Short mmCIF file of C-alpha atoms in Angstrom, two decimals:
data_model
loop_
_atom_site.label_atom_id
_atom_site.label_comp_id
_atom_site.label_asym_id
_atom_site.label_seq_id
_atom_site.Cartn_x
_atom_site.Cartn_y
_atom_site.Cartn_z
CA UNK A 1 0.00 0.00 0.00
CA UNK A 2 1.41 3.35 -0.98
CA UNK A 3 0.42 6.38 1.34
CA UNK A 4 -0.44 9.17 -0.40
CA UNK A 5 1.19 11.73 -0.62
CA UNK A 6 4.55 11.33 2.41
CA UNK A 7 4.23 7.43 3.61
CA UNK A 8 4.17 7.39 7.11
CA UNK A 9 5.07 11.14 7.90
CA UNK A 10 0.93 11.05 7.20
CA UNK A 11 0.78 9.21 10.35
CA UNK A 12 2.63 11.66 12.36
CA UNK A 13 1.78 15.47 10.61
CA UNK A 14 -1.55 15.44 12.26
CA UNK A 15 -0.35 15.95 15.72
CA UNK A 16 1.25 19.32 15.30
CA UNK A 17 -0.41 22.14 16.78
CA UNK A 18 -1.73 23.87 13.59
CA UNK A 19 -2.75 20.93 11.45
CA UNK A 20 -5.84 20.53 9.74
CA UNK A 21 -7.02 16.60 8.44
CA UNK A 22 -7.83 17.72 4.64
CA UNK A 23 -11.66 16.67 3.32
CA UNK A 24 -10.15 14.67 0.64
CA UNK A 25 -6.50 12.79 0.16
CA UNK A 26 -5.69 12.39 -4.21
CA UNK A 27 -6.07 8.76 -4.80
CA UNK A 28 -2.49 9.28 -6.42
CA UNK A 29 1.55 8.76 -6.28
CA UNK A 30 4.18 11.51 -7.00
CA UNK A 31 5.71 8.37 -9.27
CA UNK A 32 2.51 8.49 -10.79
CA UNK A 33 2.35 11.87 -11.88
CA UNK A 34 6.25 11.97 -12.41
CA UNK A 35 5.52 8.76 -15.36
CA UNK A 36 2.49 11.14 -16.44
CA UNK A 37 4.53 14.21 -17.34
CA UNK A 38 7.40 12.48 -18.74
CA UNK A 39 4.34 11.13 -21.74
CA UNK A 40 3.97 14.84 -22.48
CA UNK A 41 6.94 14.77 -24.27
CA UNK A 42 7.92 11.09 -25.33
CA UNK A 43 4.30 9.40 -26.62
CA UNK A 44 3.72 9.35 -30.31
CA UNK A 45 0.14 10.55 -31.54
CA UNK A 46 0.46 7.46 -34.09
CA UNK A 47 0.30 5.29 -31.18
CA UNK A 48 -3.16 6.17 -29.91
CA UNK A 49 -5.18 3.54 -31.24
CA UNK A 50 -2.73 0.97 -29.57
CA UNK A 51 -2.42 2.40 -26.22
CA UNK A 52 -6.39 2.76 -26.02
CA UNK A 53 -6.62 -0.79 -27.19
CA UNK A 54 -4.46 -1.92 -24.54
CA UNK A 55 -6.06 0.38 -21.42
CA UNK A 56 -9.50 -0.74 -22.85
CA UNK A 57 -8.50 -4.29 -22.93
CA UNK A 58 -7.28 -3.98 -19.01
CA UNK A 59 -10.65 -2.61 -18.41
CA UNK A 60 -12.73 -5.29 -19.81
CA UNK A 61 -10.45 -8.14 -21.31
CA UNK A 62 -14.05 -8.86 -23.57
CA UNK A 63 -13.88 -5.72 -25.86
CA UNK A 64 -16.57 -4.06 -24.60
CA UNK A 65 -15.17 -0.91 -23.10
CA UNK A 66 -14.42 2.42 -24.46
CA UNK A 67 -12.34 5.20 -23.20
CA UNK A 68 -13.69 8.50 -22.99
CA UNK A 69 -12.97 12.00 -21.32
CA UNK A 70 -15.00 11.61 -18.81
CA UNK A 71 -18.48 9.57 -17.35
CA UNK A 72 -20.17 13.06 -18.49
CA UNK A 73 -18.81 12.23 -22.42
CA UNK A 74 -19.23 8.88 -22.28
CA UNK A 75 -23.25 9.15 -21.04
CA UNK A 76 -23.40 11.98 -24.33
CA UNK A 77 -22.47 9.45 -26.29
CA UNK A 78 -24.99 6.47 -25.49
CA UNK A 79 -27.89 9.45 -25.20
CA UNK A 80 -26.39 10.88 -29.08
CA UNK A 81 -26.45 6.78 -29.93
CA UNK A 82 -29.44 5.83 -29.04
CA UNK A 83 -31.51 8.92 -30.45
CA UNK A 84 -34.23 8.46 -28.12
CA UNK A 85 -37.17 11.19 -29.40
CA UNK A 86 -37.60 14.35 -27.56
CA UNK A 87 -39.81 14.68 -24.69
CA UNK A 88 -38.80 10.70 -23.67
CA UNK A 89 -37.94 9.99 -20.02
CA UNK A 90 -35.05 8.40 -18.31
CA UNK A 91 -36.13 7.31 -14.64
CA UNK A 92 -32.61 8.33 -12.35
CA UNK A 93 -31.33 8.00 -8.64
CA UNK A 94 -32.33 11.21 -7.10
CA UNK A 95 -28.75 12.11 -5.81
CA UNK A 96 -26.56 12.26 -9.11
CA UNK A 97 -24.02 15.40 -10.18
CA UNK A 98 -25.87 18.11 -12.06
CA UNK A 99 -24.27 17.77 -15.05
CA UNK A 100 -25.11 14.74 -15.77
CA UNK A 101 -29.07 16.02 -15.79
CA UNK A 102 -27.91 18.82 -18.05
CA UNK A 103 -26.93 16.00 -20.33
CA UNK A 104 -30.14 14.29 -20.27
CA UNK A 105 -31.74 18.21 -20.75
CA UNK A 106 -29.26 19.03 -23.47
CA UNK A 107 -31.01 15.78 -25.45
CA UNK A 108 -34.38 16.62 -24.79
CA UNK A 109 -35.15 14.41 -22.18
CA UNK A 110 -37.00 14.36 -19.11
CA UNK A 111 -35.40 13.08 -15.89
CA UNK A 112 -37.71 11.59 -13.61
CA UNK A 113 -36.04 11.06 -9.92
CA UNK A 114 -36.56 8.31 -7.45
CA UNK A 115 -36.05 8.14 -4.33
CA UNK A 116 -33.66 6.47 -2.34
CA UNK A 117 -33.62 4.15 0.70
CA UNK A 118 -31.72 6.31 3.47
CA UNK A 119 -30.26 3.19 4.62
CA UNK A 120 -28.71 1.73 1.77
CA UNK A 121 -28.82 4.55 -0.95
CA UNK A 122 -31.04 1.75 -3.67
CA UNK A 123 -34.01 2.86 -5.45
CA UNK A 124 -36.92 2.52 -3.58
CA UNK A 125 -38.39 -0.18 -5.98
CA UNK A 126 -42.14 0.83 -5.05
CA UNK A 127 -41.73 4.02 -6.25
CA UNK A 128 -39.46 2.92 -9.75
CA UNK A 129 -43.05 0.48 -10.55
CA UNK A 130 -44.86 3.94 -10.39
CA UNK A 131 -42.72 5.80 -12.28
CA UNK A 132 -42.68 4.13 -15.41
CA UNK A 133 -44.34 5.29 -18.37
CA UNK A 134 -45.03 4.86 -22.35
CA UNK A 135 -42.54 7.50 -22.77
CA UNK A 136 -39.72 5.60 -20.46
CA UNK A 137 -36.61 4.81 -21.96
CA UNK A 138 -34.22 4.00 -19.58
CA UNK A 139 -33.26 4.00 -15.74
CA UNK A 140 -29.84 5.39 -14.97
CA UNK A 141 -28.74 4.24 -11.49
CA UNK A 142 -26.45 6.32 -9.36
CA UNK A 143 -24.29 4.64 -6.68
CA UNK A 144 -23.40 7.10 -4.53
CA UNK A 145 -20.37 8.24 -1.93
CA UNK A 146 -19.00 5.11 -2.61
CA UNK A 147 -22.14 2.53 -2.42
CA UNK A 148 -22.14 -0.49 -4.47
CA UNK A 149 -25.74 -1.91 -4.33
CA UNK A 150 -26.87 -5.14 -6.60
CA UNK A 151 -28.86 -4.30 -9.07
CA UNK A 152 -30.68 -7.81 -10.03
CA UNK A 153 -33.80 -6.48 -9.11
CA UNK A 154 -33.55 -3.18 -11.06
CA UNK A 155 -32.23 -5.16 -13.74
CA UNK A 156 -35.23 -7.85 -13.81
CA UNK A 157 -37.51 -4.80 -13.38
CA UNK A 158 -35.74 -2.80 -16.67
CA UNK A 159 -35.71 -6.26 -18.73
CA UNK A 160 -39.46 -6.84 -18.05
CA UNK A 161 -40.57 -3.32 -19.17
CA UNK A 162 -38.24 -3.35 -22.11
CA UNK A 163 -36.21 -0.09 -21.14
CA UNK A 164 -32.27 -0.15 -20.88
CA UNK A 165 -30.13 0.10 -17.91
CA UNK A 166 -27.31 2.76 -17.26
CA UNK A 167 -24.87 2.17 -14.19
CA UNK A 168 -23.03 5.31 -13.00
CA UNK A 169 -20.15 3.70 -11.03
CA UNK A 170 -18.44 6.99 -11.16
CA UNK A 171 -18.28 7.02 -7.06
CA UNK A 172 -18.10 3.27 -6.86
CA UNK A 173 -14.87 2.41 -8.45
CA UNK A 174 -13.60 -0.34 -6.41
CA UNK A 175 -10.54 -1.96 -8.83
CA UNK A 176 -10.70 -4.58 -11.63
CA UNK A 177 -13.01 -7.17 -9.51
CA UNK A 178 -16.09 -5.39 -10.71
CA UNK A 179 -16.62 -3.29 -14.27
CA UNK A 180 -20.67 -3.18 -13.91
CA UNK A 181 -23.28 -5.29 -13.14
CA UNK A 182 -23.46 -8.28 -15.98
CA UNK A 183 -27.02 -7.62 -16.84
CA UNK A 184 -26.72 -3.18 -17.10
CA UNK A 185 -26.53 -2.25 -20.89
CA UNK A 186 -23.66 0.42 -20.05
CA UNK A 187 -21.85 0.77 -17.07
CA UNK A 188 -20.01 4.83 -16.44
CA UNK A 189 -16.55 4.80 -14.48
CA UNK A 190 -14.70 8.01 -13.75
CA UNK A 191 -11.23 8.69 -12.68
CA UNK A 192 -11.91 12.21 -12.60
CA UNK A 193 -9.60 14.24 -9.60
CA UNK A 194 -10.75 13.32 -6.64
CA UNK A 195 -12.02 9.97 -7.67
CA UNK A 196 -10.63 6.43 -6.61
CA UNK A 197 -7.17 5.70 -8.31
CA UNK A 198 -7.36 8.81 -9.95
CA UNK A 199 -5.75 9.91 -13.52
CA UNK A 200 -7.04 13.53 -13.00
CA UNK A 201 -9.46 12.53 -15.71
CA UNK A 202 -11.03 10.53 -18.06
CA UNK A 203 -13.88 7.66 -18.03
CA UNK A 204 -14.64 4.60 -19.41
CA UNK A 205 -17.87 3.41 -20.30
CA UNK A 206 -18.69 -0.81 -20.67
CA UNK A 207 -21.44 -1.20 -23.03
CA UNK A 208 -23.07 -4.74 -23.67
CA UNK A 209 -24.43 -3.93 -27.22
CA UNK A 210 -21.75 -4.36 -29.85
CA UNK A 211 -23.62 -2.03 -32.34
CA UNK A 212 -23.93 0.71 -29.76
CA UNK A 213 -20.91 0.92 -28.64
CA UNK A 214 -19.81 0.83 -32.89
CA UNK A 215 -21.56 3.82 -32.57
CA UNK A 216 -20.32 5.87 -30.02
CA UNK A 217 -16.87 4.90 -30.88
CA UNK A 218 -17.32 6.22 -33.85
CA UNK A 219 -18.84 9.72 -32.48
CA UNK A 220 -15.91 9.56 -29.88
CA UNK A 221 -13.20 9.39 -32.91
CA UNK A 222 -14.45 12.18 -34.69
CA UNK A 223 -13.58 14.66 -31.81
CA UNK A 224 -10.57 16.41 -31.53
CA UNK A 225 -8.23 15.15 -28.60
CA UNK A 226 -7.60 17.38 -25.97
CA UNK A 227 -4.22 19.50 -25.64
CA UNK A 228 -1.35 17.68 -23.78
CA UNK A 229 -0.38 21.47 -22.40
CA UNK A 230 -3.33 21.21 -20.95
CA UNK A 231 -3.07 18.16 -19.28
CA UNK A 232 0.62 19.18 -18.66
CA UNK A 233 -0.80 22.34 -16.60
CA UNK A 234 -3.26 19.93 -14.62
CA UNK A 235 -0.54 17.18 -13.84
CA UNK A 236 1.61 20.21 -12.31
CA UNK A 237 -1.21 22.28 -10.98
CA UNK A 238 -2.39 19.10 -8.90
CA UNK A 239 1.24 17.99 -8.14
CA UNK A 240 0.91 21.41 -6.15
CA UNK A 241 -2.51 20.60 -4.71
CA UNK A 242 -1.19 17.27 -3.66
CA UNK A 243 1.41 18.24 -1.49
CA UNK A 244 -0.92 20.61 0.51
CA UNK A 245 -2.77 17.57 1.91
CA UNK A 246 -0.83 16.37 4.45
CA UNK A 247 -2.47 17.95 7.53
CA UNK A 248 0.44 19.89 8.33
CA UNK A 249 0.46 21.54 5.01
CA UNK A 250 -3.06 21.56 4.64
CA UNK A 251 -3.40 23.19 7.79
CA UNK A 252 -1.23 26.32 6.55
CA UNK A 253 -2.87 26.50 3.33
CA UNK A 254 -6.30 26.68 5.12
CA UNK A 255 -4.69 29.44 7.66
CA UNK A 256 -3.39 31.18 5.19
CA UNK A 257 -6.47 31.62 2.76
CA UNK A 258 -8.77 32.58 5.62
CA UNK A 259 -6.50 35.84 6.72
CA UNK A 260 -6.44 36.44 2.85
CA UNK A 261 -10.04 36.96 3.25
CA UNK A 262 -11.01 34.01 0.78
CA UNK A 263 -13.05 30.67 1.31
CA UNK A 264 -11.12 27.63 1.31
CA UNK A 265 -14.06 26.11 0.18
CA UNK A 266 -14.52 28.43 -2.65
CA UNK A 267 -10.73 28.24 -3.72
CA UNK A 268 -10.92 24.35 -3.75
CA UNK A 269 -13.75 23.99 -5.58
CA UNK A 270 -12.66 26.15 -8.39
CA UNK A 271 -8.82 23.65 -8.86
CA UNK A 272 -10.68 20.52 -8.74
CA UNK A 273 -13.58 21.76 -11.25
CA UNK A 274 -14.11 19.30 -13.92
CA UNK A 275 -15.19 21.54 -16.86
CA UNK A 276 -15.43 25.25 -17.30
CA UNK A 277 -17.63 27.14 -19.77
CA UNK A 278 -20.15 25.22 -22.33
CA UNK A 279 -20.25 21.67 -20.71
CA UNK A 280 -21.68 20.07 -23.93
CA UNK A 281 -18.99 21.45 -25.67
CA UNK A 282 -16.04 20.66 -23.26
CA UNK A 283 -17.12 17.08 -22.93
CA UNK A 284 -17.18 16.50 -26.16
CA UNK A 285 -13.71 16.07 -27.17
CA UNK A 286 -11.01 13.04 -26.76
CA UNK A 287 -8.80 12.55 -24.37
CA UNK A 288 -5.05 13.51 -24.73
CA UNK A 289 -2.82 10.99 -25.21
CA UNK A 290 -1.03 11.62 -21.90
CA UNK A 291 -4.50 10.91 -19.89
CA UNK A 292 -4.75 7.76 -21.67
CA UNK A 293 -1.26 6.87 -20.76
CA UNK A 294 -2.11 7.63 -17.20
CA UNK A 295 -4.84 6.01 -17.01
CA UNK A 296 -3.79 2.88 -17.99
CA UNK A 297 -1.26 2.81 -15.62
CA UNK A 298 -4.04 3.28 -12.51
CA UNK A 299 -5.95 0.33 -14.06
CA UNK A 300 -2.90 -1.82 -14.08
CA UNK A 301 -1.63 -1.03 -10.59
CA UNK A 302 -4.97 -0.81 -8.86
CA UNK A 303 -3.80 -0.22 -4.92
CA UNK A 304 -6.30 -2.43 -3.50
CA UNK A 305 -4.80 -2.37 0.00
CA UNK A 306 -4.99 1.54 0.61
CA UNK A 307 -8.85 0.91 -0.47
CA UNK A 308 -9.29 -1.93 1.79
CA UNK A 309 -7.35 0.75 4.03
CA UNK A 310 -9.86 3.16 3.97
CA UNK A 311 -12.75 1.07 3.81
CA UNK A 312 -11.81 -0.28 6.88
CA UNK A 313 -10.84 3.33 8.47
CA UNK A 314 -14.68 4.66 7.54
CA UNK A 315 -16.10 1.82 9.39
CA UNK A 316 -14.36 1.96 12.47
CA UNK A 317 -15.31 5.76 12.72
CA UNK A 318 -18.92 4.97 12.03
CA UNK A 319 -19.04 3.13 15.60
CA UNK A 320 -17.70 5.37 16.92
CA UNK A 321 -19.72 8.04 15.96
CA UNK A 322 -23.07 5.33 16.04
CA UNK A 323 -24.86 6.53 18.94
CA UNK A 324 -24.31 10.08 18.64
CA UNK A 325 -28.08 11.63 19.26
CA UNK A 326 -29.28 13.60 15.81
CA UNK A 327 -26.74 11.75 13.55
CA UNK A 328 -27.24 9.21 11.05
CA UNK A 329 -25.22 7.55 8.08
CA UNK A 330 -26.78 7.44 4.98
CA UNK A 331 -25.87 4.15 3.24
CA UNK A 332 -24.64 2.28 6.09
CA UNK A 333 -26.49 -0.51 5.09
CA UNK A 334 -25.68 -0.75 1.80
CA UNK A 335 -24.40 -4.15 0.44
CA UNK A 336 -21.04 -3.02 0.03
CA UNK A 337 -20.00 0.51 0.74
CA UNK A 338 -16.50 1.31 0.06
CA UNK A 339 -16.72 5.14 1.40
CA UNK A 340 -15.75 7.52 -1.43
CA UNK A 341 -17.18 9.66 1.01
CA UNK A 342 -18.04 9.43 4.45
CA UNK A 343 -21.42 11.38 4.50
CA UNK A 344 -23.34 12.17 7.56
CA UNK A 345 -26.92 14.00 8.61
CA UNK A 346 -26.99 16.36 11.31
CA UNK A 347 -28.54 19.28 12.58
CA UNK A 348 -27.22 22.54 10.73
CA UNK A 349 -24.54 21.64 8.63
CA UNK A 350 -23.12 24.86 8.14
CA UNK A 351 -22.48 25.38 12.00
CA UNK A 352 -21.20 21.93 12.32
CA UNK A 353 -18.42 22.18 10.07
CA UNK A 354 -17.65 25.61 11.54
CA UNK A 355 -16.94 23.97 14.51
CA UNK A 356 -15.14 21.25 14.11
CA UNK A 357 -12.87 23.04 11.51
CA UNK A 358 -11.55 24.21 14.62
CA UNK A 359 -10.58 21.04 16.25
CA UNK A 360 -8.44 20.35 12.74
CA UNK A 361 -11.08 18.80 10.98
CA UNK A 362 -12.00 19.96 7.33
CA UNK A 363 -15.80 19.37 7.32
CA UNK A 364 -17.95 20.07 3.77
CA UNK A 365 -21.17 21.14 4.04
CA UNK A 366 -22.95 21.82 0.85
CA UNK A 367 -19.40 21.99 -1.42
CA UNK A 368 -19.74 18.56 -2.89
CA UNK A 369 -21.08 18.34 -6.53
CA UNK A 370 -24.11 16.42 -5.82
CA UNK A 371 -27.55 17.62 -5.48
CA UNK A 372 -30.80 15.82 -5.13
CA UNK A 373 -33.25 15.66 -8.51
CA UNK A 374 -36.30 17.20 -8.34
CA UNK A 375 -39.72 16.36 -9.80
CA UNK A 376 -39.79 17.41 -13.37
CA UNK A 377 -43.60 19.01 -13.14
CA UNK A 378 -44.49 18.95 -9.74
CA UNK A 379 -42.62 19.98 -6.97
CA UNK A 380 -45.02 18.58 -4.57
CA UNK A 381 -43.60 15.10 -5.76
CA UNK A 382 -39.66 15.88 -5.16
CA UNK A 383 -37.81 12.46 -3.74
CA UNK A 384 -38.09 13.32 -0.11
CA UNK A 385 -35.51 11.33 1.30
CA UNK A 386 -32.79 12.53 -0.98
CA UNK A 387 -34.13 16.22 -0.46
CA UNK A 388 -33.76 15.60 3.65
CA UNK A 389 -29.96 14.21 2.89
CA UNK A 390 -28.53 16.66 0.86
CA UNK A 391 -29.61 19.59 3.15
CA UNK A 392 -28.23 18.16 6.26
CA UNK A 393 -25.56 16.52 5.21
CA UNK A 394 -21.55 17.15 6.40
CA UNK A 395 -18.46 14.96 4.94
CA UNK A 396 -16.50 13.71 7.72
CA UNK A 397 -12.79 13.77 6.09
CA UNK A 398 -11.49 9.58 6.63
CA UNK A 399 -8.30 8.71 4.68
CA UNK A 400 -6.88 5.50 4.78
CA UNK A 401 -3.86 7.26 6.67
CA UNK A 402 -6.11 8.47 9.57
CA UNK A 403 -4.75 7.18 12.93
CA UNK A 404 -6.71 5.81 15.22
CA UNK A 405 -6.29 8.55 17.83
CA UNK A 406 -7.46 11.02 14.89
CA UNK A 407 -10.90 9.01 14.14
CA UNK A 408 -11.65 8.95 17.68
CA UNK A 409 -10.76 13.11 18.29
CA UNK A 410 -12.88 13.39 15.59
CA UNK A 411 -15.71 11.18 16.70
CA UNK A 412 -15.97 13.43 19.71
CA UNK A 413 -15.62 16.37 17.77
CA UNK A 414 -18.60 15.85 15.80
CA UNK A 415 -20.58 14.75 19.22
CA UNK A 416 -19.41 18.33 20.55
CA UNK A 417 -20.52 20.43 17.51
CA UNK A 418 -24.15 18.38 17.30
CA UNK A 419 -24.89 18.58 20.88
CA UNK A 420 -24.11 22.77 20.18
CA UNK A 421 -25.98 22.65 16.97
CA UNK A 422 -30.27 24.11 16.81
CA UNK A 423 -31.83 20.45 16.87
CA UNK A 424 -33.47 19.49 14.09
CA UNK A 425 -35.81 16.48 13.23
CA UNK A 426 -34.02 14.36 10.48
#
């Protein structure tokens, strides 16, 4: 297992007086990024059919995967494939990333949310039987912070009402063992920044249909590739970022930015942005040749142990943190949870993660990407549980080099700030 970014200092930096534990650690090696910049200058453009072959191949070793510039591209392409006629729906998870319903509104389409269990983040299969129409096309299933849920009864459900299935792994990534459920007709996995094994980009889509996937490869090859210069300014930009997440550094950086007058929160968000400007049009191009390079080293050195790491990290703080009065997991139940992100409801999330930024604990409240769907006509008939998560939800910040004397300061930390915090019935 490789700690990310100092080895064991990791262990250690979090003790000093001024140190703040980041929200999120890059799933990434400075030999990683090192390999990645020396491809700027040594790949061949003649090569690219090759060295996507190959990454593709490590993907899915039965030619059924396609590499894209991201889960946002690769979803364009199925919805630009498939042609469905205006005004169709796609049932989705009611917790996904905006831009992936500006996709489905960019097409025409209608998104039609439902619900989730609180417990283990699944569609509420009640409410998918009633929300199928004459004008369904397909259900797009989100697994979210890091939830992997089995989809055989989505997937029965889908195959008896004739509609296809699209799995959005993009927060689910767990390593090679699983590329999508066998039954979904595409399956979406990102390796976008702050994603598992990260390669500061790019997606790959699995896609059962051999004609489809024809098809949006051959959409996908008629777009110009990226510039390496500007994956060369992203490799170093982030080789920057990277070494401010230690808590030491971190710590400074946060200190710093606040008697600037800025929002760490704000400056964050604006490096780790995944497209600026028109999204339709920055999604649609290829990857650089770089990215590809990079990403097929992740997929070949998947670091299963510092997964298994922080898997194992997440669920220790949970019981800790279990019978603290107002809180509650979302997902805790799931199947198999892996913890992208380590989400949790309590009372005003805002003041929570005010406080406990000052015990040295980075705490997000309302800076993630994700947002709940609502009803597309009646707002009467939003996805209630989803609504209730997303507005009192914090992200506790659990790495896989957390020790265990920071998990438990935290733990209490947390109990401090909710017992301090307006109650509020979740």
């Amino acid at each position: 297992m490789a700690l990310k970014p100092f080895g064991r200092f990791e262990e250690h930096s979090g003790g000093l007086p001024w140190s703040i534990f980041p929200r999120k650690r890059l799933d990434i090696t400075y030999s990683d990024i090192m390999s990645a910049i020396a491809s700027c200058f040594s790949l061949n453009e003649a090569d690219r059919d090759n060295l996507a072959t190959e990454l593709e191949t490590a993907f899915d070793p039965h030619g059924r995967a396609l590499a894209c510039l991201s889960v946002r591209t690769g979803f364009d392409l199925f919805l630009q494939a498939m042609a469905f006629p205006k005004g169709s729906e796609i049932i989705c998870s009611s917790i996904t990333i905006p831009d992936m319903l500006k996709v489905i509104h960019h097409h025409g389409l209608v998104a039609v949310p439902v619900d989730l269990d609180e417990d283990t983040l699944a569609m509420q299969m009640d409410v998918l039987e009633h929300s199928v129409t004459a004008n369904t096309k397909c259900i797009l299933v989100a697994h979210v912070f890091g939830t992997l849920n089995n989809l055989d009864a989505v997937s029965a459900f889908a195959k008896s009402h004739h509609v296809l299935l699209v799995e959005d792994c993009a927060q689910a990534y767990c390593g090679p063992s699983y590329n999508g459920h066998r039954d979904t007709d595409i399956a979406l996995f990102s390796f976008g920044t702050i994603k598992t094994s990260t390669a500061f980009g790019g997606g790959i889509v699995r896609v059962s249909d051999r004609a489809i996937l024809r098809t949006m490869r051959a959409i996908n090859n008629s777009y110009a590739p990226r510039s390496r210069k500007f994956f060369l300014h992203r490799l170093i930009k982030y080789s920057v970022l990277h070494s401010l997440t230690t808590p030491a550094m971190f710590g400074l950086f946060f200190n710093a930015v606040s008697k600037l007058g800025y929002s760490a929160d704000d400056v964050i968000t604006a490096q780790i942005r995944g497209f600026a400007g028109d999204l339709i049009t920055g999604i649609r191009q290829r990857p650089s040749m770089p990215l590809l390079f990079l990403l097929h080293r992740k997929l070949t050195t998947f670091d299963m142990e510092y997964v298994a790491k922080r898997k194992s990290k997440s669920e220790e703080l949970e019981q800790l943190i279990r019978n603290i009065p107002q809180t509650s997991v979302p997902g805790v139940h799931a199947k198999n949870h892996y913890y992208w992100l380590f989400p949790v409801l309590v009372p005003n999330p805002r003041q929570v993660a005010a406080a406990m930024i000052q015990d040295g604990f980075d705490v997000t409240a309302g800076a993630t990407q994700l947002a709940f769907v609502p009803h597309p006509t009646d707002r009467s008939y939003d996805p209630v549980i989803s609504k209730k998560v997303m507005q009192n939800l914090v992200y506790l910040p659990v790495t896989a080099e957390m020790p265990r004397w920071a998990l438990e300061k935290m733990a209490a930390s947390l109990a401090k700030a909710v017992a301090a915090a307006p109650s509020s019935k979740l």
